[in-house]
Coordinates of C-alpha atoms and ligand atoms in Angstrom, one line a residue:
M20 CA -0.1 -0.2 -0.1
I21 CA 1.2 3.4 -0.7
S22 CA 1.4 6.3 2.2
P23 CA -1.6 8.8 2.3
T24 CA 1.2 11.4 2.1
M25 CA 2.8 10.0 -0.9
Q26 CA -0.8 9.4 -2.5
A27 CA -1.7 13.0 -1.9
A28 CA 1.5 14.3 -3.7
L29 CA 1.0 11.7 -6.4
N30 CA -2.7 13.1 -7.1
A31 CA -1.3 16.7 -7.2
Q32 CA 1.1 15.7 -9.8
I33 CA -1.5 13.9 -12.2
A34 CA -3.3 17.3 -12.2
K35 CA -0.1 19.4 -13.0
E36 CA 0.5 17.1 -15.9
F37 CA -3.0 17.5 -17.3
A38 CA -2.9 21.4 -16.6
S39 CA 0.2 20.8 -18.6
S40 CA -1.6 19.0 -21.2
Y41 CA -4.2 22.1 -21.4
L42 CA -2.0 24.5 -21.3
Y43 CA -0.2 23.3 -24.5
L44 CA -3.4 22.5 -26.0
S45 CA -4.5 26.2 -25.9
M46 CA -1.0 27.3 -26.9
A47 CA -1.4 25.1 -30.0
A48 CA -4.4 26.6 -30.9
Y49 CA -3.1 30.1 -30.3
F50 CA -0.1 29.3 -32.8
E51 CA -2.4 27.8 -35.7
A52 CA -4.7 30.9 -35.6
S53 CA -1.4 32.8 -35.9
N54 CA -0.6 30.6 -39.1
L55 CA 2.4 28.8 -37.5
P56 CA 0.8 25.4 -37.9
G57 CA 4.5 23.8 -37.2
F58 CA 4.3 25.2 -33.5
G59 CA 1.0 24.2 -33.4
N60 CA 2.0 20.6 -34.2
W61 CA 5.0 20.7 -31.8
L62 CA 2.3 21.6 -28.9
R63 CA -0.6 18.9 -29.8
V64 CA 2.3 16.5 -29.7
Q65 CA 3.7 17.9 -26.4
A66 CA -0.2 18.3 -24.8
E67 CA -0.5 14.6 -25.7
E68 CA 2.5 13.6 -24.0
E69 CA 1.7 15.6 -20.9
R70 CA -1.6 13.5 -20.8
Q71 CA 0.4 10.3 -21.2
H72 CA 2.5 11.5 -18.1
A73 CA -0.5 11.7 -15.9
M74 CA -1.5 8.4 -17.0
K75 CA 2.0 6.9 -15.7
F76 CA 1.1 8.3 -12.4
Y77 CA -2.0 7.5 -12.4
N78 CA -1.5 3.9 -13.3
H79 CA 1.1 3.8 -10.7
L80 CA -1.1 4.8 -8.0
L81 CA -3.6 2.1 -9.1
D82 CA -1.0 -0.6 -9.0
R83 CA 0.1 0.3 -5.6
G84 CA -3.5 0.1 -4.4
G85 CA -3.9 3.7 -4.0
K86 CA -6.7 6.1 -4.8
V87 CA -6.8 8.1 -7.7
Q88 CA -8.4 11.7 -7.1
L89 CA -8.7 13.7 -10.1
A90 CA -8.9 17.7 -9.5
A91 CA -10.2 20.7 -11.3
L92 CA -8.1 22.2 -13.6
P93 CA -7.3 25.9 -13.9
A94 CA -8.6 27.6 -17.4
P95 CA -5.2 28.3 -19.3
A96 CA -4.3 31.5 -21.2
V97 CA -5.9 32.0 -24.4
E98 CA -3.2 34.6 -26.0
W99 CA 0.1 35.3 -25.9
Q100 CA 2.2 38.7 -26.7
S101 CA 4.2 37.0 -29.1
A102 CA 5.4 33.4 -30.3
M103 CA 8.7 33.8 -28.2
Q104 CA 6.8 34.6 -25.4
A105 CA 4.9 31.5 -25.7
V106 CA 8.0 29.3 -25.9
E107 CA 9.4 31.3 -22.9
E108 CA 6.5 30.4 -20.9
V109 CA 6.8 26.8 -22.1
L110 CA 10.4 26.8 -20.8
K111 CA 9.3 28.2 -17.5
H112 CA 6.4 26.0 -17.3
E113 CA 8.8 22.8 -17.7
E114 CA 11.2 24.5 -15.0
Y115 CA 8.2 24.5 -12.7
I116 CA 7.4 21.1 -13.7
T117 CA 11.1 19.6 -12.8
A118 CA 11.1 21.2 -9.0
S119 CA 7.6 19.4 -8.7
I120 CA 9.3 15.9 -9.9
Y121 CA 12.2 16.5 -7.4
S122 CA 9.6 17.6 -4.6
L123 CA 8.0 14.3 -5.3
Y124 CA 11.5 12.5 -5.1
E125 CA 12.0 13.9 -1.7
T126 CA 9.0 13.0 -0.8
A127 CA 9.3 9.3 -1.8
L128 CA 12.5 9.3 0.1
A129 CA 11.2 10.3 3.4
E130 CA 8.3 8.0 3.0
K131 CA 10.9 5.4 2.0
D132 CA 8.7 4.3 -0.8
Y133 CA 11.2 2.9 -3.3
P134 CA 9.1 1.8 -6.1
T135 CA 8.0 5.5 -6.6
Q136 CA 11.5 6.5 -6.0
V137 CA 12.1 4.1 -9.3
M138 CA 9.2 5.5 -11.3
L139 CA 10.6 9.0 -10.8
H140 CA 14.0 8.2 -12.1
W141 CA 12.0 8.3 -15.7
F142 CA 10.2 11.5 -15.4
I143 CA 13.9 13.1 -13.7
E144 CA 15.3 12.1 -17.1
E145 CA 12.2 13.2 -19.2
Q146 CA 12.5 16.3 -17.6
V147 CA 16.0 17.2 -18.8
E148 CA 14.8 16.3 -22.4
E149 CA 11.8 18.6 -21.9
E150 CA 13.8 21.5 -21.0
K151 CA 16.4 21.0 -23.6
N152 CA 13.9 21.0 -26.4
A153 CA 12.0 24.1 -25.1
A154 CA 15.5 26.1 -24.6
D155 CA 16.6 24.7 -28.0
I156 CA 13.6 26.3 -29.4
L157 CA 13.9 29.6 -27.7
D158 CA 17.4 29.9 -28.5
N159 CA 16.5 29.4 -32.6
M160 CA 13.8 32.1 -32.0
K161 CA 16.5 34.4 -30.3
R162 CA 18.7 34.1 -32.8
I163 CA 16.0 34.7 -35.7
E164 CA 14.4 37.6 -33.7
A165 CA 12.5 39.7 -36.3
H166 CA 13.6 37.5 -39.5
E167 CA 9.9 36.3 -40.5
T168 CA 11.1 33.8 -43.2
A169 CA 13.5 32.2 -40.8
I170 CA 10.6 31.6 -38.3
L171 CA 8.4 30.2 -41.3
M172 CA 11.8 27.8 -41.6
L173 CA 11.4 26.8 -38.0
D174 CA 7.6 26.4 -38.2
H175 CA 8.6 23.8 -41.0
R176 CA 11.0 21.8 -38.9
L177 CA 8.3 21.9 -35.9
A178 CA 5.8 20.7 -38.3
K179 CA 7.8 17.2 -38.7
R180 CA 7.5 16.6 -34.8
E181 CA 5.9 13.2 -34.3
A182 CA 4.5 11.4 -31.2
E183 CA 6.5 9.0 -29.9
Ligands
LIG204 MG1 5.1 16.4 -18.1

């Protein structure tokens, strides 16, 4: 059986992963409405990945005899000032999720919950990738700045991103 403390922390993480999915889906709509379908594709794929992250925690709780408690999700923003500002928000959001995963790991250590520690190893690695991807796209955008043609080339590249 999973401890009540660990269970509450994992349920809170499920809500954060679904909230991430919701945020990225809203951003995908913003990009597609701004005629940047490649960025839209990248965020649709991200949104689906976040849903899968939530399901990993969901399945772990059920496998451990825990209780899944889904929470209400906050409504995400609908507009961003610019494409760059939206991507900056993705990076900040992923840094926030990384901090949240580290905090879960601290709880798993304190609770001596070894299966949850092992499950979290995957997420710790995943967050390195998530932050790197967002930081790389943001770096490209900063180099490009106001060059519209280059933004369209980056959009073309992001259109090729597929779900894993
Ligand atoms: Mg995630």
